Amino acid sequence: MARGETYEQFVDKFKPKKTTDDCYTPDAVMNVVDDYVEHRYNVSRETFIRPFWPGGDFEHEDYTGKVVVDNPPFSILTKIVRFYQERGVPFFLFCPGLTGVYQSKTPGVTFIAIHSGIVYENGAKVPTGFLTNMEPETAARTDLELDSAIKELRPDKRKKKTEMPDNYWTSSRLRTAAAHGELVVIPRSRARITHKTPDGKWIYGWAVIYDL
């Protein structure tokens, strides 16, 4: 171990690193994307093919009458896009959300941007976009419908705010009042300091209770 290094930091160095090529897509995400592609491009989900899997060989698949809807390894994305374009294979592919627009330099390829990142099966949270050749007149665009559908799959990890009585004034609440131009004056004769809510929960940063 290096000097100043914790045991956790030492062990973490030997863990396999998560890469975009290891991002196995959750079924819920694929279902949303399948629904979107089916309705947006009026194609049957029965024609969808997923050629990218461990040990798979996408170059030797039979694509007759098929539409590729899959999350390919990002490290060879340019090769994949070129392969499908040269053979006229329709596709809708996941791609890096931050650099995917580069692929739209290929004639007939559209980059679709969304804001929501995707948390993959290996725990990696990756900014993700999409590429397709099924709307060749568009170079790049955003898609609020797809973004919203994917966003709804993510658990809301925001902490629920503790409901405070009107006479509880935390430092945060006082700052908010000041920001909105609200004048608050709590006379010392009617104030007491506490670190708990009426039901006994701890308050971060304490609070002034204004006795009514």
PDB file of C-alpha atoms in Angstrom:
ATOM      1  CA  MET A   1       0.000   0.000   0.000  1.00  0.00           C
ATOM      2  CA  ALA A   2       1.160   3.512  -0.763  1.00  0.00           C
ATOM      3  CA  ARG A   3       1.724   5.948   2.070  1.00  0.00           C
ATOM      4  CA  GLY A   4      -1.529   7.663   3.035  1.00  0.00           C
ATOM      5  CA  GLU A   5      -3.585   5.158   1.056  1.00  0.00           C
ATOM      6  CA  THR A   6      -6.594   3.560   2.740  1.00  0.00           C
ATOM      7  CA  TYR A   7      -7.248  -0.166   2.543  1.00  0.00           C
ATOM      8  CA  GLU A   8     -10.349   0.461   0.398  1.00  0.00           C
ATOM      9  CA  GLN A   9      -8.311   2.540  -2.063  1.00  0.00           C
ATOM     10  CA  PHE A  10      -5.663  -0.197  -2.212  1.00  0.00           C
ATOM     11  CA  VAL A  11      -8.220  -2.937  -2.924  1.00  0.00           C
ATOM     12  CA  ASP A  12     -10.079  -0.800  -5.476  1.00  0.00           C
ATOM     13  CA  LYS A  13      -6.989  -0.679  -7.704  1.00  0.00           C
ATOM     14  CA  PHE A  14      -7.340  -4.395  -8.371  1.00  0.00           C
ATOM     15  CA  LYS A  15     -11.033  -4.396  -9.203  1.00  0.00           C
ATOM     16  CA  PRO A  16     -11.921  -4.722 -12.920  1.00  0.00           C
ATOM     17  CA  LYS A  17     -12.780  -1.315 -14.339  1.00  0.00           C
ATOM     18  CA  LYS A  18     -16.170  -0.722 -15.867  1.00  0.00           C
ATOM     19  CA  THR A  19     -16.065   0.242 -19.515  1.00  0.00           C
ATOM     20  CA  THR A  20     -18.715   1.060 -22.070  1.00  0.00           C
ATOM     21  CA  ASP A  21     -18.040  -2.305 -23.743  1.00  0.00           C
ATOM     22  CA  ASP A  22     -19.215  -4.060 -20.557  1.00  0.00           C
ATOM     23  CA  CYS A  23     -22.521  -2.194 -20.357  1.00  0.00           C
ATOM     24  CA  TYR A  24     -25.230  -4.824 -20.470  1.00  0.00           C
ATOM     25  CA  THR A  25     -28.522  -3.037 -20.925  1.00  0.00           C
ATOM     26  CA  PRO A  26     -31.334  -3.507 -18.385  1.00  0.00           C
ATOM     27  CA  ASP A  27     -34.411  -5.198 -19.852  1.00  0.00           C
ATOM     28  CA  ALA A  28     -36.606  -2.264 -18.808  1.00  0.00           C
ATOM     29  CA  VAL A  29     -34.500   0.129 -20.871  1.00  0.00           C
ATOM     30  CA  MET A  30     -34.544  -2.152 -23.905  1.00  0.00           C
ATOM     31  CA  ASN A  31     -38.327  -2.457 -23.660  1.00  0.00           C
ATOM     32  CA  VAL A  32     -38.677   1.327 -23.713  1.00  0.00           C
ATOM     33  CA  VAL A  33     -36.351   1.616 -26.714  1.00  0.00           C
ATOM     34  CA  ASP A  34     -38.134  -1.230 -28.532  1.00  0.00           C
ATOM     35  CA  ASP A  35     -41.505   0.461 -28.026  1.00  0.00           C
ATOM     36  CA  TYR A  36     -40.114   3.752 -29.246  1.00  0.00           C
ATOM     37  CA  VAL A  37     -38.540   2.292 -32.396  1.00  0.00           C
ATOM     38  CA  GLU A  38     -41.627   0.247 -33.213  1.00  0.00           C
ATOM     39  CA  HIS A  39     -43.963   3.233 -33.090  1.00  0.00           C
ATOM     40  CA  ARG A  40     -41.603   5.945 -34.346  1.00  0.00           C
ATOM     41  CA  TYR A  41     -40.525   4.087 -37.478  1.00  0.00           C
ATOM     42  CA  ASN A  42     -43.566   1.862 -37.956  1.00  0.00           C
ATOM     43  CA  VAL A  43     -41.558  -1.369 -37.878  1.00  0.00           C
ATOM     44  CA  SER A  44     -42.527  -4.637 -36.201  1.00  0.00           C
ATOM     45  CA  ARG A  45     -40.671  -5.660 -33.092  1.00  0.00           C
ATOM     46  CA  GLU A  46     -40.643  -9.184 -34.534  1.00  0.00           C
ATOM     47  CA  THR A  47     -38.016  -7.976 -37.025  1.00  0.00           C
ATOM     48  CA  PHE A  48     -35.646  -6.689 -34.329  1.00  0.00           C
ATOM     49  CA  ILE A  49     -32.291  -8.384 -34.006  1.00  0.00           C
ATOM     50  CA  ARG A  50     -29.639  -7.993 -31.287  1.00  0.00           C
ATOM     51  CA  PRO A  51     -26.316  -9.182 -32.721  1.00  0.00           C
ATOM     52  CA  PHE A  52     -24.106  -7.816 -29.954  1.00  0.00           C
ATOM     53  CA  TRP A  53     -23.555 -10.339 -27.196  1.00  0.00           C
ATOM     54  CA  PRO A  54     -20.453 -11.957 -25.653  1.00  0.00           C
ATOM     55  CA  GLY A  55     -18.893 -14.153 -28.310  1.00  0.00           C
ATOM     56  CA  GLY A  56     -21.195 -12.867 -31.030  1.00  0.00           C
ATOM     57  CA  ASP A  57     -20.049 -12.052 -34.560  1.00  0.00           C
ATOM     58  CA  PHE A  58     -22.171  -9.210 -35.934  1.00  0.00           C
ATOM     59  CA  GLU A  59     -20.470  -9.339 -39.342  1.00  0.00           C
ATOM     60  CA  HIS A  60     -21.804 -12.830 -40.057  1.00  0.00           C
ATOM     61  CA  GLU A  61     -25.413 -12.445 -38.911  1.00  0.00           C
ATOM     62  CA  ASP A  62     -28.259 -12.833 -41.376  1.00  0.00           C
ATOM     63  CA  TYR A  63     -29.881  -9.401 -41.552  1.00  0.00           C
ATOM     64  CA  THR A  64     -32.454 -10.221 -44.206  1.00  0.00           C
ATOM     65  CA  GLY A  65     -35.665  -8.375 -43.310  1.00  0.00           C
ATOM     66  CA  LYS A  66     -34.214  -7.399 -39.922  1.00  0.00           C
ATOM     67  CA  VAL A  67     -33.802  -4.140 -37.979  1.00  0.00           C
ATOM     68  CA  VAL A  68     -30.857  -3.908 -35.586  1.00  0.00           C
ATOM     69  CA  VAL A  69     -31.913  -2.487 -32.213  1.00  0.00           C
ATOM     70  CA  ASP A  70     -29.078  -3.013 -29.775  1.00  0.00           C
ATOM     71  CA  ASN A  71     -26.355  -1.580 -27.569  1.00  0.00           C
ATOM     72  CA  PRO A  72     -23.071  -2.268 -29.410  1.00  0.00           C
ATOM     73  CA  PRO A  73     -19.540  -2.004 -28.003  1.00  0.00           C
ATOM     74  CA  PHE A  74     -18.707   1.688 -28.239  1.00  0.00           C
ATOM     75  CA  SER A  75     -15.027   0.999 -28.919  1.00  0.00           C
ATOM     76  CA  ILE A  76     -15.821  -0.211 -32.475  1.00  0.00           C
ATOM     77  CA  LEU A  77     -18.877   1.938 -33.119  1.00  0.00           C
ATOM     78  CA  THR A  78     -17.491   3.582 -36.259  1.00  0.00           C
ATOM     79  CA  LYS A  79     -16.758   0.168 -37.772  1.00  0.00           C
ATOM     80  CA  ILE A  80     -20.283  -1.029 -36.921  1.00  0.00           C
ATOM     81  CA  VAL A  81     -22.011   2.023 -38.400  1.00  0.00           C
ATOM     82  CA  ARG A  82     -19.960   1.781 -41.585  1.00  0.00           C
ATOM     83  CA  PHE A  83     -20.702  -1.948 -41.891  1.00  0.00           C
ATOM     84  CA  TYR A  84     -24.466  -1.433 -41.686  1.00  0.00           C
ATOM     85  CA  GLN A  85     -24.516   1.606 -43.950  1.00  0.00           C
ATOM     86  CA  GLU A  86     -22.574  -0.160 -46.687  1.00  0.00           C
ATOM     87  CA  ARG A  87     -25.085  -3.031 -46.620  1.00  0.00           C
ATOM     88  CA  GLY A  88     -28.277  -1.019 -46.190  1.00  0.00           C
ATOM     89  CA  VAL A  89     -29.147  -2.648 -42.851  1.00  0.00           C
ATOM     90  CA  PRO A  90     -31.584  -0.471 -40.852  1.00  0.00           C
ATOM     91  CA  PHE A  91     -30.414   0.146 -37.297  1.00  0.00           C
ATOM     92  CA  PHE A  92     -31.155   1.954 -34.050  1.00  0.00           C
ATOM     93  CA  LEU A  93     -28.072   1.807 -31.837  1.00  0.00           C
ATOM     94  CA  PHE A  94     -27.064   3.079 -28.429  1.00  0.00           C
ATOM     95  CA  CYS A  95     -24.043   5.379 -28.579  1.00  0.00           C
ATOM     96  CA  PRO A  96     -21.982   7.674 -26.326  1.00  0.00           C
ATOM     97  CA  GLY A  97     -24.108  10.676 -25.421  1.00  0.00           C
ATOM     98  CA  LEU A  98     -21.168  13.074 -25.355  1.00  0.00           C
ATOM     99  CA  THR A  99     -19.447  12.124 -28.622  1.00  0.00           C
ATOM    100  CA  GLY A 100     -22.074  10.253 -30.638  1.00  0.00           C
ATOM    101  CA  VAL A 101     -22.816  13.262 -32.823  1.00  0.00           C
ATOM    102  CA  TYR A 102     -19.497  12.529 -34.547  1.00  0.00           C
ATOM    103  CA  GLN A 103     -21.138   9.549 -36.253  1.00  0.00           C
ATOM    104  CA  SER A 104     -23.627  11.833 -38.017  1.00  0.00           C
ATOM    105  CA  LYS A 105     -20.820  12.863 -40.364  1.00  0.00           C
ATOM    106  CA  THR A 106     -21.673   9.630 -42.161  1.00  0.00           C
ATOM    107  CA  PRO A 107     -24.372  10.432 -44.763  1.00  0.00           C
ATOM    108  CA  GLY A 108     -27.736   9.029 -43.730  1.00  0.00           C
ATOM    109  CA  VAL A 109     -26.868   8.596 -40.041  1.00  0.00           C
ATOM    110  CA  THR A 110     -28.799  10.542 -37.404  1.00  0.00           C
ATOM    111  CA  PHE A 111     -27.634  11.274 -33.867  1.00  0.00           C
ATOM    112  CA  ILE A 112     -30.469  11.430 -31.304  1.00  0.00           C
ATOM    113  CA  ALA A 113     -29.667  13.212 -28.058  1.00  0.00           C
ATOM    114  CA  ILE A 114     -31.388  12.700 -24.717  1.00  0.00           C
ATOM    115  CA  HIS A 115     -30.526  14.200 -21.348  1.00  0.00           C
ATOM    116  CA  SER A 116     -31.081  11.164 -19.124  1.00  0.00           C
ATOM    117  CA  GLY A 117     -28.067   8.970 -18.507  1.00  0.00           C
ATOM    118  CA  ILE A 118     -28.578   5.206 -18.334  1.00  0.00           C
ATOM    119  CA  VAL A 119     -27.489   3.020 -15.421  1.00  0.00           C
ATOM    120  CA  TYR A 120     -26.380  -0.275 -16.932  1.00  0.00           C
ATOM    121  CA  GLU A 121     -26.353  -3.749 -15.384  1.00  0.00           C
ATOM    122  CA  ASN A 122     -22.731  -3.397 -14.269  1.00  0.00           C
ATOM    123  CA  GLY A 123     -23.593  -0.231 -12.324  1.00  0.00           C
ATOM    124  CA  ALA A 124     -21.930   2.137 -14.787  1.00  0.00           C
ATOM    125  CA  LYS A 125     -23.905   5.319 -15.363  1.00  0.00           C
ATOM    126  CA  VAL A 126     -23.188   6.408 -18.920  1.00  0.00           C
ATOM    127  CA  PRO A 127     -24.410   9.499 -20.802  1.00  0.00           C
ATOM    128  CA  THR A 128     -26.136   7.796 -23.703  1.00  0.00           C
ATOM    129  CA  GLY A 129     -27.540   8.814 -27.070  1.00  0.00           C
ATOM    130  CA  PHE A 130     -28.732   6.896 -30.108  1.00  0.00           C
ATOM    131  CA  LEU A 131     -27.851   6.499 -33.765  1.00  0.00           C
ATOM    132  CA  THR A 132     -30.168   5.491 -36.583  1.00  0.00           C
ATOM    133  CA  ASN A 133     -30.222   5.393 -40.370  1.00  0.00           C
ATOM    134  CA  MET A 134     -34.015   5.313 -40.539  1.00  0.00           C
ATOM    135  CA  GLU A 135     -34.392   9.093 -40.909  1.00  0.00           C
ATOM    136  CA  PRO A 136     -31.598   9.915 -43.370  1.00  0.00           C
ATOM    137  CA  GLU A 137     -32.615  13.539 -43.945  1.00  0.00           C
ATOM    138  CA  THR A 138     -31.835  14.471 -40.319  1.00  0.00           C
ATOM    139  CA  ALA A 139     -28.253  14.871 -39.090  1.00  0.00           C
ATOM    140  CA  ALA A 140     -29.027  15.328 -35.389  1.00  0.00           C
ATOM    141  CA  ARG A 141     -31.954  16.037 -33.113  1.00  0.00           C
ATOM    142  CA  THR A 142     -33.226  15.747 -29.556  1.00  0.00           C
ATOM    143  CA  ASP A 143     -36.099  13.542 -28.453  1.00  0.00           C
ATOM    144  CA  LEU A 144     -38.161  14.544 -25.427  1.00  0.00           C
ATOM    145  CA  GLU A 145     -40.439  11.508 -25.642  1.00  0.00           C
ATOM    146  CA  LEU A 146     -37.619   8.984 -25.429  1.00  0.00           C
ATOM    147  CA  ASP A 147     -35.812  11.025 -22.801  1.00  0.00           C
ATOM    148  CA  SER A 148     -38.901  11.154 -20.597  1.00  0.00           C
ATOM    149  CA  ALA A 149     -39.587   7.415 -20.948  1.00  0.00           C
ATOM    150  CA  ILE A 150     -36.030   6.508 -19.915  1.00  0.00           C
ATOM    151  CA  LYS A 151     -36.015   9.041 -17.093  1.00  0.00           C
ATOM    152  CA  GLU A 152     -39.119   7.434 -15.591  1.00  0.00           C
ATOM    153  CA  LEU A 153     -37.192   4.180 -15.167  1.00  0.00           C
ATOM    154  CA  ARG A 154     -34.639   5.723 -12.860  1.00  0.00           C
ATOM    155  CA  PRO A 155     -35.402   5.530  -9.127  1.00  0.00           C
ATOM    156  CA  ASP A 156     -35.904   8.879  -7.428  1.00  0.00           C
ATOM    157  CA  LYS A 157     -32.989   9.048  -5.023  1.00  0.00           C
ATOM    158  CA  ARG A 158     -33.749  12.522  -3.808  1.00  0.00           C
ATOM    159  CA  LYS A 159     -34.103  12.671  -0.063  1.00  0.00           C
ATOM    160  CA  LYS A 160     -37.571  13.453   1.116  1.00  0.00           C
ATOM    161  CA  LYS A 161     -37.672  16.729   2.953  1.00  0.00           C
ATOM    162  CA  THR A 162     -38.747  16.617   6.553  1.00  0.00           C
ATOM    163  CA  GLU A 163     -41.937  18.569   6.968  1.00  0.00           C
ATOM    164  CA  MET A 164     -41.326  21.410   9.391  1.00  0.00           C
ATOM    165  CA  PRO A 165     -43.968  23.291  11.362  1.00  0.00           C
ATOM    166  CA  ASP A 166     -44.407  26.925  10.368  1.00  0.00           C
ATOM    167  CA  ASN A 167     -42.639  28.089  13.517  1.00  0.00           C
ATOM    168  CA  TYR A 168     -39.460  26.086  12.828  1.00  0.00           C
ATOM    169  CA  TRP A 169     -36.810  28.224  11.168  1.00  0.00           C
ATOM    170  CA  THR A 170     -33.681  26.349  10.119  1.00  0.00           C
ATOM    171  CA  SER A 171     -30.614  28.110   8.743  1.00  0.00           C
ATOM    172  CA  SER A 172     -31.604  26.901   5.286  1.00  0.00           C
ATOM    173  CA  ARG A 173     -35.137  28.225   5.598  1.00  0.00           C
ATOM    174  CA  LEU A 174     -33.882  31.589   6.803  1.00  0.00           C
ATOM    175  CA  ARG A 175     -31.487  31.806   3.860  1.00  0.00           C
ATOM    176  CA  THR A 176     -34.292  30.973   1.446  1.00  0.00           C
ATOM    177  CA  ALA A 177     -36.450  33.688   2.985  1.00  0.00           C
ATOM    178  CA  ALA A 178     -33.608  36.193   2.575  1.00  0.00           C
ATOM    179  CA  ALA A 179     -33.161  35.162  -1.053  1.00  0.00           C
ATOM    180  CA  HIS A 180     -36.831  35.897  -1.724  1.00  0.00           C
ATOM    181  CA  GLY A 181     -36.769  39.243   0.047  1.00  0.00           C
ATOM    182  CA  GLU A 182     -38.843  38.020   3.004  1.00  0.00           C
ATOM    183  CA  LEU A 183     -38.199  39.859   6.263  1.00  0.00           C
ATOM    184  CA  VAL A 184     -38.070  37.490   9.239  1.00  0.00           C
ATOM    185  CA  VAL A 185     -37.433  38.742  12.767  1.00  0.00           C
ATOM    186  CA  ILE A 186     -37.604  36.301  15.679  1.00  0.00           C
ATOM    187  CA  PRO A 187     -37.533  38.017  19.101  1.00  0.00           C
ATOM    188  CA  ARG A 188     -35.205  36.296  21.548  1.00  0.00           C
ATOM    189  CA  SER A 189     -37.943  36.340  24.157  1.00  0.00           C
ATOM    190  CA  ARG A 190     -39.988  33.969  21.972  1.00  0.00           C
ATOM    191  CA  ALA A 191     -37.154  31.860  20.555  1.00  0.00           C
ATOM    192  CA  ARG A 192     -35.437  28.661  21.594  1.00  0.00           C
ATOM    193  CA  ILE A 193     -32.840  26.568  19.835  1.00  0.00           C
ATOM    194  CA  THR A 194     -33.366  22.889  19.062  1.00  0.00           C
ATOM    195  CA  HIS A 195     -31.869  20.084  17.018  1.00  0.00           C
ATOM    196  CA  LYS A 196     -34.973  17.913  16.770  1.00  0.00           C
ATOM    197  CA  THR A 197     -38.341  18.044  15.044  1.00  0.00           C
ATOM    198  CA  PRO A 198     -41.548  17.660  17.060  1.00  0.00           C
ATOM    199  CA  ASP A 199     -41.508  13.902  16.346  1.00  0.00           C
ATOM    200  CA  GLY A 200     -37.934  13.539  17.579  1.00  0.00           C
ATOM    201  CA  LYS A 201     -36.015  13.483  14.275  1.00  0.00           C
ATOM    202  CA  TRP A 202     -32.648  15.215  14.090  1.00  0.00           C
ATOM    203  CA  ILE A 203     -32.394  18.511  12.213  1.00  0.00           C
ATOM    204  CA  TYR A 204     -29.279  19.199  10.226  1.00  0.00           C
ATOM    205  CA  GLY A 205     -27.923  22.600  11.221  1.00  0.00           C
ATOM    206  CA  TRP A 206     -30.244  23.123  14.186  1.00  0.00           C
ATOM    207  CA  ALA A 207     -33.233  25.445  14.157  1.00  0.00           C
ATOM    208  CA  VAL A 208     -34.813  28.392  15.911  1.00  0.00           C
ATOM    209  CA  ILE A 209     -38.280  27.673  17.192  1.00  0.00           C
ATOM    210  CA  TYR A 210     -40.521  30.705  17.245  1.00  0.00           C
ATOM    211  CA  ASP A 211     -42.936  30.053  20.082  1.00  0.00           C
ATOM    212  CA  LEU A 212     -46.409  31.073  18.941  1.00  0.00           C
TER     213      LEU A 212
END
